[in-house]
Short mmCIF file of C-alpha atoms and ligand atoms in Angstrom, two decimals:
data_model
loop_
_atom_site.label_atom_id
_atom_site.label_comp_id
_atom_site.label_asym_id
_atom_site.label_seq_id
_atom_site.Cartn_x
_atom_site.Cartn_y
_atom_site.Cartn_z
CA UNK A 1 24.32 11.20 26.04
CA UNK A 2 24.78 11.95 22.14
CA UNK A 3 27.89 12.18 21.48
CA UNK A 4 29.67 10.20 24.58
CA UNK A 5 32.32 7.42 22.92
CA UNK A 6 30.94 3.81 23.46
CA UNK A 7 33.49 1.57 25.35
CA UNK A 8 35.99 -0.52 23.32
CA UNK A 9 35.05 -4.40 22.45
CA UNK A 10 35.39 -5.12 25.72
CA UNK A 11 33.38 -4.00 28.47
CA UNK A 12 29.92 -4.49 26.39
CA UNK A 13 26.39 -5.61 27.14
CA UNK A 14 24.78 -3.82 29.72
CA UNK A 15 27.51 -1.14 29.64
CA UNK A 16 27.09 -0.23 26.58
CA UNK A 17 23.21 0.01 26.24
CA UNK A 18 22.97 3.69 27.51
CA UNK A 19 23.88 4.27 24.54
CA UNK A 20 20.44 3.31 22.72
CA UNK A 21 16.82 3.98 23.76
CA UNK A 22 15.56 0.91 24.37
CA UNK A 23 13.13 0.88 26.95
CA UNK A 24 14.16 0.28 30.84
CA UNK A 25 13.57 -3.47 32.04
CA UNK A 26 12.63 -4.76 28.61
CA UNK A 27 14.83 -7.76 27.74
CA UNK A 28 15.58 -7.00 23.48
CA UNK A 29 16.60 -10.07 21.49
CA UNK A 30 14.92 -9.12 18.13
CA UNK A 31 17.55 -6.72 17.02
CA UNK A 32 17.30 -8.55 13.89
CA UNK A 33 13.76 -7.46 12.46
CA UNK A 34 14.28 -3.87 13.03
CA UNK A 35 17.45 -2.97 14.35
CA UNK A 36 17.97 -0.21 16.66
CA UNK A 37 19.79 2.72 16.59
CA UNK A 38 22.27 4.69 18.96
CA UNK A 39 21.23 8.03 20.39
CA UNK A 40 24.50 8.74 18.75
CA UNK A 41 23.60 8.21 15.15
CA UNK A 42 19.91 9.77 15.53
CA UNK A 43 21.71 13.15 16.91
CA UNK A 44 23.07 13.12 13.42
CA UNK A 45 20.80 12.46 11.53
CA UNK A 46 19.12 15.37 13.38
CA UNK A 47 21.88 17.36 12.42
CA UNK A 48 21.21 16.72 9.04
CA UNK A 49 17.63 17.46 8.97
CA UNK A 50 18.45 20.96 10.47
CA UNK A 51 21.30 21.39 7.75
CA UNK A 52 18.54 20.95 5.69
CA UNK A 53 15.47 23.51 7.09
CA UNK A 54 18.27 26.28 7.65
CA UNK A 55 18.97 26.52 3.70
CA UNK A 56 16.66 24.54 1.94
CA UNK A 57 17.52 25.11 -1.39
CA UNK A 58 21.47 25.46 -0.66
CA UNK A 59 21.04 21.92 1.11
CA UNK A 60 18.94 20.53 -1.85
CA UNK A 61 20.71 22.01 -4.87
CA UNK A 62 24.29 22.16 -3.71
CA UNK A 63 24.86 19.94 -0.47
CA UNK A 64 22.71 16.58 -0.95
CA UNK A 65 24.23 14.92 -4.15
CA UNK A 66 28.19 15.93 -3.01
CA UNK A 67 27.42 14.57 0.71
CA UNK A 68 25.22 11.12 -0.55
CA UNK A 69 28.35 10.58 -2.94
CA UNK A 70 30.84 11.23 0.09
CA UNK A 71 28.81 8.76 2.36
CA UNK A 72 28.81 5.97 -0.41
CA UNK A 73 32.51 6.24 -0.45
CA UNK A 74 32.76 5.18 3.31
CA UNK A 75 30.13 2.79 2.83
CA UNK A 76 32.09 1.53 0.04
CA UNK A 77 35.26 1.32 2.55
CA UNK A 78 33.51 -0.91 4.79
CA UNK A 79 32.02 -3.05 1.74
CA UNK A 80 35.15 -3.31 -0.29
CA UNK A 81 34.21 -1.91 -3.08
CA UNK A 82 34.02 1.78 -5.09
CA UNK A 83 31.70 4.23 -3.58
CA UNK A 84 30.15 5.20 -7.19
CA UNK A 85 29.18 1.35 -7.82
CA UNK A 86 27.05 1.97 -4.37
CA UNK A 87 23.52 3.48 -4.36
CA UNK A 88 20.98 4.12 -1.50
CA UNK A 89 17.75 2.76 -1.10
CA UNK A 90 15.29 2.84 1.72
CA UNK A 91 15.73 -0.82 2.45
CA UNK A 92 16.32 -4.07 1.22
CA UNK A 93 12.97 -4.31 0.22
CA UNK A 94 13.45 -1.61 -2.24
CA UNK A 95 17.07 -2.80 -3.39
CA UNK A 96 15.30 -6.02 -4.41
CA UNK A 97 12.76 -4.49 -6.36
CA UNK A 98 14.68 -2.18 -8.09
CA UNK A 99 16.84 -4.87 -10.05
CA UNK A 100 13.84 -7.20 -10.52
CA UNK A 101 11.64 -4.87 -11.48
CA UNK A 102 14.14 -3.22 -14.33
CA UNK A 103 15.46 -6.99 -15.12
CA UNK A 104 13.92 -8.40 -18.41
CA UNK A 105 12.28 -11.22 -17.91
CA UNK A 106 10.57 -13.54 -20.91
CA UNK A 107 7.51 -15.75 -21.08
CA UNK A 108 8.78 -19.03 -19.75
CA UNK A 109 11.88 -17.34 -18.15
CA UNK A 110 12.69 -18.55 -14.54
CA UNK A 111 13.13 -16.65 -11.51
CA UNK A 112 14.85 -19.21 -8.79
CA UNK A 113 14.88 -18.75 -4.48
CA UNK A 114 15.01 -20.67 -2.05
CA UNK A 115 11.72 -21.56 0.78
CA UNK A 116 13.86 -19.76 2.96
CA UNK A 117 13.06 -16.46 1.02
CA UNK A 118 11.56 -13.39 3.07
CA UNK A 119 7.85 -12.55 2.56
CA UNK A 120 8.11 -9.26 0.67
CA UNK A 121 10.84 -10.71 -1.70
CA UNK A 122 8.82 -13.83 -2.97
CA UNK A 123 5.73 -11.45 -3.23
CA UNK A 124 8.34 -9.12 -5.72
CA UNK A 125 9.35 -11.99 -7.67
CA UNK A 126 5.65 -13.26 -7.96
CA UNK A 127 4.64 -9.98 -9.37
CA UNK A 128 7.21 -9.73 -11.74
CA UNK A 129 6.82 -13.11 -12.79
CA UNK A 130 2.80 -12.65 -13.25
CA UNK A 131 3.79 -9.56 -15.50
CA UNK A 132 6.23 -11.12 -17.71
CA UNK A 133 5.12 -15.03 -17.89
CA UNK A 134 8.02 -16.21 -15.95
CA UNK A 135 7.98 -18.96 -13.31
CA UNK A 136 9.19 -18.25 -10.21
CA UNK A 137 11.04 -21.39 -8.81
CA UNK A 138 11.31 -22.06 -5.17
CA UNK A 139 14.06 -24.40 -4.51
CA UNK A 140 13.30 -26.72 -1.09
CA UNK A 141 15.89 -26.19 1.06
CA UNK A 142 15.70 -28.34 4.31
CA UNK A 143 15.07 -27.19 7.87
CA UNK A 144 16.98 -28.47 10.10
CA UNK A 145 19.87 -28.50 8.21
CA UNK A 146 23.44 -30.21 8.10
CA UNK A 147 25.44 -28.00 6.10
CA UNK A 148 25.88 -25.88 2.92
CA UNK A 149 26.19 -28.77 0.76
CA UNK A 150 22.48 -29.30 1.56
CA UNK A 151 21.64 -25.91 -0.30
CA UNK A 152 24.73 -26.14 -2.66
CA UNK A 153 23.17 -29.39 -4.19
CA UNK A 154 19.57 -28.57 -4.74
CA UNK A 155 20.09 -25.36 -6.31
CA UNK A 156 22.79 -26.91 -8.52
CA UNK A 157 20.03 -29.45 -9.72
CA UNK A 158 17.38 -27.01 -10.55
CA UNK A 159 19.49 -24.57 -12.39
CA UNK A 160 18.77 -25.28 -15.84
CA UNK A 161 18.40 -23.30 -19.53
CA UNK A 162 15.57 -21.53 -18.72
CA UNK A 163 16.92 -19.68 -15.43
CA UNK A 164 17.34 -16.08 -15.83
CA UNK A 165 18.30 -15.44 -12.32
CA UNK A 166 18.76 -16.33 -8.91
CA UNK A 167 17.13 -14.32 -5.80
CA UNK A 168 19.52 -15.72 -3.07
CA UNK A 169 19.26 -14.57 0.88
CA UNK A 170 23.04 -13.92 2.35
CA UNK A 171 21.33 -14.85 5.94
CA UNK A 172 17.87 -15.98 5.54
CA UNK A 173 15.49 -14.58 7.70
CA UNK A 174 12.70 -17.30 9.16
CA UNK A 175 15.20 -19.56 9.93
CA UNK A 176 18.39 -17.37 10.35
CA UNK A 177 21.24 -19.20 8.11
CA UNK A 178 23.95 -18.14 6.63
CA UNK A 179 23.59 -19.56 2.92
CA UNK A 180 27.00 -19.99 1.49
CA UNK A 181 26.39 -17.36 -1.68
CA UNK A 182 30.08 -17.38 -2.52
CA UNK A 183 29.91 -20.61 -3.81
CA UNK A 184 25.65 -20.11 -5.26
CA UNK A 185 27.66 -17.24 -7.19
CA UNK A 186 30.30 -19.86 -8.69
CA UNK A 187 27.85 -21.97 -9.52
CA UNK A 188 25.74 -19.31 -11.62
CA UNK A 189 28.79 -17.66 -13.11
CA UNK A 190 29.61 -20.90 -14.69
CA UNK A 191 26.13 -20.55 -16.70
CA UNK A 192 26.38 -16.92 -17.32
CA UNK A 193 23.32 -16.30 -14.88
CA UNK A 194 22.85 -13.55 -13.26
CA UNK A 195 22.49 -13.23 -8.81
CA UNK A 196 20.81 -11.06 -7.00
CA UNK A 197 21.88 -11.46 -3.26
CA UNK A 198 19.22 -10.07 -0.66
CA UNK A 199 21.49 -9.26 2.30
CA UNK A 200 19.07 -7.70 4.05
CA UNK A 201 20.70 -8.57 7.68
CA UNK A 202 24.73 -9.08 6.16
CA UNK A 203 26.17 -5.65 7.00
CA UNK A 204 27.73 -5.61 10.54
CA UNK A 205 26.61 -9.16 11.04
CA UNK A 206 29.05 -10.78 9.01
CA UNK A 207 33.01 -9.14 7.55
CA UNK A 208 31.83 -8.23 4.06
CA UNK A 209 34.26 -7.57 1.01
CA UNK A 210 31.28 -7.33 -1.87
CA UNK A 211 33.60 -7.28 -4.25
CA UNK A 212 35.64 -10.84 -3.88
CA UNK A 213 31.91 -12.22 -3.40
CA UNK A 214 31.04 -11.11 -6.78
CA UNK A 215 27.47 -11.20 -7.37
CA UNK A 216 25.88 -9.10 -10.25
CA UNK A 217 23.62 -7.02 -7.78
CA UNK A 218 23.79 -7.24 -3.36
CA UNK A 219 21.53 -5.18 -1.50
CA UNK A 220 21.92 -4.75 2.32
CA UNK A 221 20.77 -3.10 4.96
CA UNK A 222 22.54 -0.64 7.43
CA UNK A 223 19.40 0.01 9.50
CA UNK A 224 19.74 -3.44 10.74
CA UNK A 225 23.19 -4.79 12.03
CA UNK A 226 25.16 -1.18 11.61
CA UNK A 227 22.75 0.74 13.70
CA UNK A 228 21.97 3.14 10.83
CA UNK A 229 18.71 5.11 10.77
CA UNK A 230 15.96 3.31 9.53
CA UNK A 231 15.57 3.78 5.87
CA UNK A 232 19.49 3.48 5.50
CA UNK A 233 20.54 0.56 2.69
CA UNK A 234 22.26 0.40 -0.41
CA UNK A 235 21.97 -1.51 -3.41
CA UNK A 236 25.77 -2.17 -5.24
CA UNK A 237 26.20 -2.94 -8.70
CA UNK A 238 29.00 -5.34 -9.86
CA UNK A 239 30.40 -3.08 -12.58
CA UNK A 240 31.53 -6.52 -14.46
CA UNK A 241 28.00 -7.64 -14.73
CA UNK A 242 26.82 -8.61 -17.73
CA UNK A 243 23.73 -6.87 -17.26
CA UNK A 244 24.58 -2.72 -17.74
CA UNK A 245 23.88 -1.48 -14.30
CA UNK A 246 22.50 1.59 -16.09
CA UNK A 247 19.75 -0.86 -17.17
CA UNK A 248 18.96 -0.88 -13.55
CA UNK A 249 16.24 2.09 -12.30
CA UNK A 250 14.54 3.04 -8.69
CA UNK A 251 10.94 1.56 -8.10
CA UNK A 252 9.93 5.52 -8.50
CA UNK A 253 11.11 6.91 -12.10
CA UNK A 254 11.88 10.84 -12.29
CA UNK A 255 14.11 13.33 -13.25
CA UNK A 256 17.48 11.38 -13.74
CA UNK A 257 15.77 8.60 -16.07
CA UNK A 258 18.71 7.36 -18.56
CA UNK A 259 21.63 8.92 -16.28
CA UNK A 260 24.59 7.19 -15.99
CA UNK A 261 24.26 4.92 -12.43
CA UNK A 262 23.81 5.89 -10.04
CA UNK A 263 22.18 9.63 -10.53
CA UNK A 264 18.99 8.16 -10.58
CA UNK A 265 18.78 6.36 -7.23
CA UNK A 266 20.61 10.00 -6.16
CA UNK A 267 17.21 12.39 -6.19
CA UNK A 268 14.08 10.65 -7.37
CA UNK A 269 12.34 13.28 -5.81
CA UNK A 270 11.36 15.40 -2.86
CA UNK A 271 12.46 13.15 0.37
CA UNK A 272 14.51 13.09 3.65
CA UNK A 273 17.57 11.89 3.02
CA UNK A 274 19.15 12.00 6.61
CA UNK A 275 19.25 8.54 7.14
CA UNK A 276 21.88 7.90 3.95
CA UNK A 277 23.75 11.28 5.31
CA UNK A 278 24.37 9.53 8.44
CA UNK A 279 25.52 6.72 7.74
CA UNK A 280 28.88 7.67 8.30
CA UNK A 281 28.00 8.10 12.31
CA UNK A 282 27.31 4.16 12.28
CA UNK A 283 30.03 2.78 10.83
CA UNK A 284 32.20 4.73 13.12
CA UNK A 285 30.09 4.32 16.08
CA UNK A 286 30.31 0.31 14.78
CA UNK A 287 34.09 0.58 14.48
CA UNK A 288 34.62 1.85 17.81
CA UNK A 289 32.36 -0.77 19.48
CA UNK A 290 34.62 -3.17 18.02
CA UNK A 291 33.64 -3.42 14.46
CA UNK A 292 34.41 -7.36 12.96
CA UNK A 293 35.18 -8.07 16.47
CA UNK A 294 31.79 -6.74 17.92
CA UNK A 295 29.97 -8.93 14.97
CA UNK A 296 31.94 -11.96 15.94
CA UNK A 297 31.37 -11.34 19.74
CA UNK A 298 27.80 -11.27 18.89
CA UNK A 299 28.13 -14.29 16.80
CA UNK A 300 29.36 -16.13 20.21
CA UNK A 301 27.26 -14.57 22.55
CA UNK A 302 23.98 -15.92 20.47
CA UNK A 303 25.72 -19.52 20.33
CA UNK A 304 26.18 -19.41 24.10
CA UNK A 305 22.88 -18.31 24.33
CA UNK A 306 21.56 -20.86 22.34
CA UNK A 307 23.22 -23.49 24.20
CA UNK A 308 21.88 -22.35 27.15
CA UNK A 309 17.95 -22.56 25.98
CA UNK A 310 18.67 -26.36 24.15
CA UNK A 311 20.18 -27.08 27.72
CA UNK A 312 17.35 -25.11 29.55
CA UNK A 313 14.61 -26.49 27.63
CA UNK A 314 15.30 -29.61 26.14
CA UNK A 315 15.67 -28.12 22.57
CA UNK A 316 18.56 -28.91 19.86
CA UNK A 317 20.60 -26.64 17.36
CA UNK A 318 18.81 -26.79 14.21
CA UNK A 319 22.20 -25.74 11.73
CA UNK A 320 26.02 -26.11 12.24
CA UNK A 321 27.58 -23.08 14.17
CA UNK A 322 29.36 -22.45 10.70
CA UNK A 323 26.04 -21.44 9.01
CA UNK A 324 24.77 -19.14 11.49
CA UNK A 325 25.35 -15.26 12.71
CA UNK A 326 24.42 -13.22 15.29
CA UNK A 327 21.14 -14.92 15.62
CA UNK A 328 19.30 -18.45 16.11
CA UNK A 329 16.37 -19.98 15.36
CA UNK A 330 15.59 -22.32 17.33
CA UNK A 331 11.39 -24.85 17.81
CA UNK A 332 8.89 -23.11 19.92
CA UNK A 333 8.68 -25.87 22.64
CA UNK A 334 5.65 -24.31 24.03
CA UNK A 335 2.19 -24.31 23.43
CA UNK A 336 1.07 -22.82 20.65
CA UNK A 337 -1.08 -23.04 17.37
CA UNK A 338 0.77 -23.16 14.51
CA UNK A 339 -0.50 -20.41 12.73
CA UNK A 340 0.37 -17.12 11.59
CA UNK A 341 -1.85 -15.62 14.45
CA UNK A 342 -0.71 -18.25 16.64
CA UNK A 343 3.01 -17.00 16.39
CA UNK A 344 1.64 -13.34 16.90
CA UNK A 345 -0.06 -14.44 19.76
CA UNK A 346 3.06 -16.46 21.23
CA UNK A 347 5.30 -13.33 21.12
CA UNK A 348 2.77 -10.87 22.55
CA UNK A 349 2.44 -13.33 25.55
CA UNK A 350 6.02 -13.18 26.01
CA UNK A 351 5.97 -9.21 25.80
CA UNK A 352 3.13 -8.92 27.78
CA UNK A 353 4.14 -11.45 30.75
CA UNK A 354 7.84 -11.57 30.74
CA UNK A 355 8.86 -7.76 28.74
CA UNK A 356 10.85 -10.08 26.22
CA UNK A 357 11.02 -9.03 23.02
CA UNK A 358 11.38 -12.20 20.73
CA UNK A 359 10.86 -13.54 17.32
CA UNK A 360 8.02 -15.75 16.79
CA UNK A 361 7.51 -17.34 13.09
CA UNK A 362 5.74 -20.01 11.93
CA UNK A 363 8.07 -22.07 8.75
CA UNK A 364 7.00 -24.97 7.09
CA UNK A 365 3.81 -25.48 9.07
CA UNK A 366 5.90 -24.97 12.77
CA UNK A 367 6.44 -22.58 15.44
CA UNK A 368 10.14 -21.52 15.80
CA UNK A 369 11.49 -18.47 17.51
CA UNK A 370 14.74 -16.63 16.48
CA UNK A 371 17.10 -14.75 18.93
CA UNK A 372 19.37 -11.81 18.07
CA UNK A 373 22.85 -10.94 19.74
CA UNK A 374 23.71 -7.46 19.53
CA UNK A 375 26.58 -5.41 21.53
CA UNK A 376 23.62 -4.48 24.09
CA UNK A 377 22.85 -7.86 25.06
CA UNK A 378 24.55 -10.06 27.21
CA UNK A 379 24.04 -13.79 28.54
CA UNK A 380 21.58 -13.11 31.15
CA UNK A 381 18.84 -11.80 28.34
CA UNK A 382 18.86 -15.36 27.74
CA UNK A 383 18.44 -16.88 30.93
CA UNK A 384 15.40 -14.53 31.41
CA UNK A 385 14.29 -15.84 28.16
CA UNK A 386 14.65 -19.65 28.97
CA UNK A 387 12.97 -19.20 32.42
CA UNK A 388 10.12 -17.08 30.66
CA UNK A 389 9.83 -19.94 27.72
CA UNK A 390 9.49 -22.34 30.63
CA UNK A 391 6.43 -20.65 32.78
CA UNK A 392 4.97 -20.45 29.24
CA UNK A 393 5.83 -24.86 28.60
CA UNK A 394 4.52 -25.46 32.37
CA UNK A 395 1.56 -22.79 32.22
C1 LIG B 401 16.15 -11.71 4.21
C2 LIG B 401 15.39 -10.42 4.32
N1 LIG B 401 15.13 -9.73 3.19
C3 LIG B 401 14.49 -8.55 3.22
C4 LIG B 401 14.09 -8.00 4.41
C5 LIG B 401 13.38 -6.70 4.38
O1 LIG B 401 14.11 -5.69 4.98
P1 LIG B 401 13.51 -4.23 4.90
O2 LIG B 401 12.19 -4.25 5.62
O3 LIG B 401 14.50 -3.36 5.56
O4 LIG B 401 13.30 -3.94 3.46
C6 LIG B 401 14.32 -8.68 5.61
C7 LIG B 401 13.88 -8.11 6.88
O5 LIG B 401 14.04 -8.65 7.95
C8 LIG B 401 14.98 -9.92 5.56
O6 LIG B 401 15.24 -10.63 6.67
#
C-alpha cells in the first residue's frame, strides 16, 4: 500500500485508515500521546535508511547536512517561517531542554508554567532550577475552565521582576486546552521576558504561522499530529530574540560547539536521521488528506464526539469549544481509584475488555480521560467508546 494517494478531505475515517498500521478491530482514540504514522511516510523513511547503508560515508559526509537543510525549508513552509531559523530535535522533550538547559538562569531567578505543564517539562525546569537557585513557579490555572481570560489573568499577576522566563504549553496535555500563547507572548514582550512555547501536539492540530506568534523559542512535534516518524520535531528560534539563538546548544555537545545556529543541532554525532529526512513525506501526505481542513475536520469530529459521551453518559464539557483541538478531556465517570495506578489500571481495562485505546490521567487529584480525533477516526469510535465507558459505570 506505500505509496497509494490517500483520498481528498472528504471521504475520510474508515476509508482512509488502510493507510496506517493500526491494528484490525482496535478502536484508536489516543492519537495524541504517540501519534501514528502512515505506511506511506515509514516507506520513506526506509528509503532513507537504505540511502544511507548503500554509501555510508557519501550519505554522511555529503548528503545528510544538504538534505536536513532542504527538509527544514519545507518545514519552515508549513510553519511560516525561514528554514535556517528551524532545527531538529528528537522530540519536544528535547526542544525543551535544549533552550532551558543553555538559558542562564541566576540564584533567585524565576522559571514560570502553568499546573497544566507535561511531566517531563516540569521535571526539566526543576532540574535546572535546583542547579542554578532559581524557583520554578507554577501558576494555578483552573480545571474546568471558562475561557482564556482565566489563564490570561493569573499569569499576568504572577509575572513580576524576578521572572526570567515563561515555559508555556500551546495545547496542554492532561487536560487538552488550547492556551491562548499569542496573547501570554504580548504579555511577556511588554517586560522584555523571554517564552518558551512547548507545542508538543500544535503542528497539524492547529494552522500555525510561528512567526506572527512570535515567541523567543517554539518547539513542536511532527511525530504527533503530522504523522512524521517518531523522533521527528523541531525546535525554531525567533531570530529577533533577545537572547542570541547561538547561545542556544543540543542536550549532547560535540563537534559543532560555537557554530553559527543551527550546525550544532545538524550532526551531534553518529545517529539515524531518517525521521527528519522524511518529513517532507508527511506534510505532503498531510496536505493531500486535507491539510488545515483535515485539522479542523478533526477538531469537529472530537466535539461531536464529545457531545455524544456528555449525552451518553451524563458528563459535561469541561472548556469552551474555542480552547480546544482535536482532542477532549473529559471526568472518568466510572469507577476508579484516583491514582496514578488507578488511571493505568482504568485504561488497560478498557484495552483489555472493549480493544479501546484511550487516555486515562489522573489531574488535580481526579480521573479524566482524553480523546483524540484524527483523519482515521470517525463518529462511531465514539459510540463504541460511550457504550464501553458504560459496561465499565454499570459493572
Ligand atoms: C505538552 C507536551 N509536552 C511535551 C510532550 C513530550 O513529547 P515527546 O515525548 O515527543 O518529547 C508531550 C507529549 O505528549 C506533551 O503533551
Amino acid at each position: 500500500m506505500i505509496g497509494s494517494s490517500p483520498t481528498s478531505s472528504h471521504g475520510l475515517g474508515r476509508a482512509v485508515r488502510h493507510h496506517w498500521l493500526l491494528e484490525e478491530g482496535m478502536t484508536f482514540l489516543n492519537h495524541g500521546s504517540f501519534g501514528a504514522t502512515p505506511r506511506r511516510v515509514l516507506g520513506a523513511q526506509q528509503n532513507w535508511r537504505l540511502q544511507l547503508e548503500r554509501q555510508p560515508l557519501r550519505f554522511m559526509i555529503d548528503t545528510l547536512t544538504p538534505g536536513l537543510r532542504s527538509a527544514a525549508s519545507q518545514l519552515g513552509d508549513f510553519l511560516a517561517v525561514a528554514g535556517e531559523d528551524l532545527a531538529f530535535v528528537e522530540n519536544a522533550t528535547t526542544g525543551v531542554n535544549a533552550v532551558l538547559r543553555s538559558f542562564k538562569l541566576n540564584t533567585g531567578d524565576e522559571v514560570l508554567t502553568t499546573t497544566h505543564v507535561y511531566g517531563a517539562v516540569d521535571k526539566a525546569i526543576q532540574f535546572v532550577c535546583r542547579r542554578s537557585g532559581a524557583v520554578p513557579v507554577l501558576v494555578d490555572v483552573p480545571f474546568p475552565i471558562d475561557g482564556p481570560q482565566a489563564v490570561l489573568k493569573r499569569i499576568e499577576a504572577a509575572l513580576s521582576e524576578r521572572t526570567a522566563l515563561v515555559v508555556v504549553d500551546h495545547i496542554t496535555s492532561p487536560t487538552a486546552l488550547v492556551l491562548p500563547v499569542r496573547q501570554i507572548v504580548d504579555l511577556c514582550r511588554a517586560r522584555e521576558i523571554p517564552v518558551l512555547i512547548d507545542g508538543a501536539h500544535g503542528p497539524g492540530m492547529l494552522p500555525l504561522r510561528l512567526g506572527e506568534l512570535g515567541p523567543d523559542w517554539y518547539t513542536g512535534n511532527c511525530h504527533k499530529w503530522l504523522c512524521a516518524p517518531k523522533g521527528c520535531a523541531f525546535l525554531w528560534a525567533n531570530p529577533n530574540s533577545q537572547v542570541s539563538r547561538d547561545d542556544i546548544h543540543p542536550p549532547v555537545i560535540s563537534h559543532f560547539l560555537d557554530e553559527p545556529w543551527p550546525a550544532e543541532f545538524d550532526f551531534y554525532g553518529t545517529r539515524d536521521s531518517s525521521a527528519w529526512l522524511s518529513v517532507r513525506e508527511a506534510l505532503d501526505f498531510f496536505a493531500e488528506l486535507g491539510g488545515d481542513e483535515l485539522s479542523a475536520r478533526n477538531h469537529q469530529l472530537v466535539l461531536d464526539g464529545a457531545a455524544l459521551l456528555c449525552d451518553e453518559l451524563g458528563l459535561e464539557l469541561l472548556a469552551p469549544t474555542a480552547m480546544l483541538g482535536t482532542m477532549v478531556t473529559l471526568a472518568y465517570p466510572g469507577p476508579g481509584e484516583a491514582s496514578v495506578e488507578g488511571a493505568q489500571t482504568v485504561r488497560r481495562a478498557l484495552w483489555e475488555q472493549h480493544r479501546i485505546e484511550v487516555a486515562v490521567f489522573l489531574f488535580a487529584e481526579q480521573l479524566y480521560f482524553r480523546i483524540s480525533a484524527q483523519a482515521y477516526n470517525d463518529l462511531d469510535d465514539y459510540r463504541l467508546l460511550a457504550a464501553a465507558l458504560r459496561a465499565e459505570v454499570e459493572a
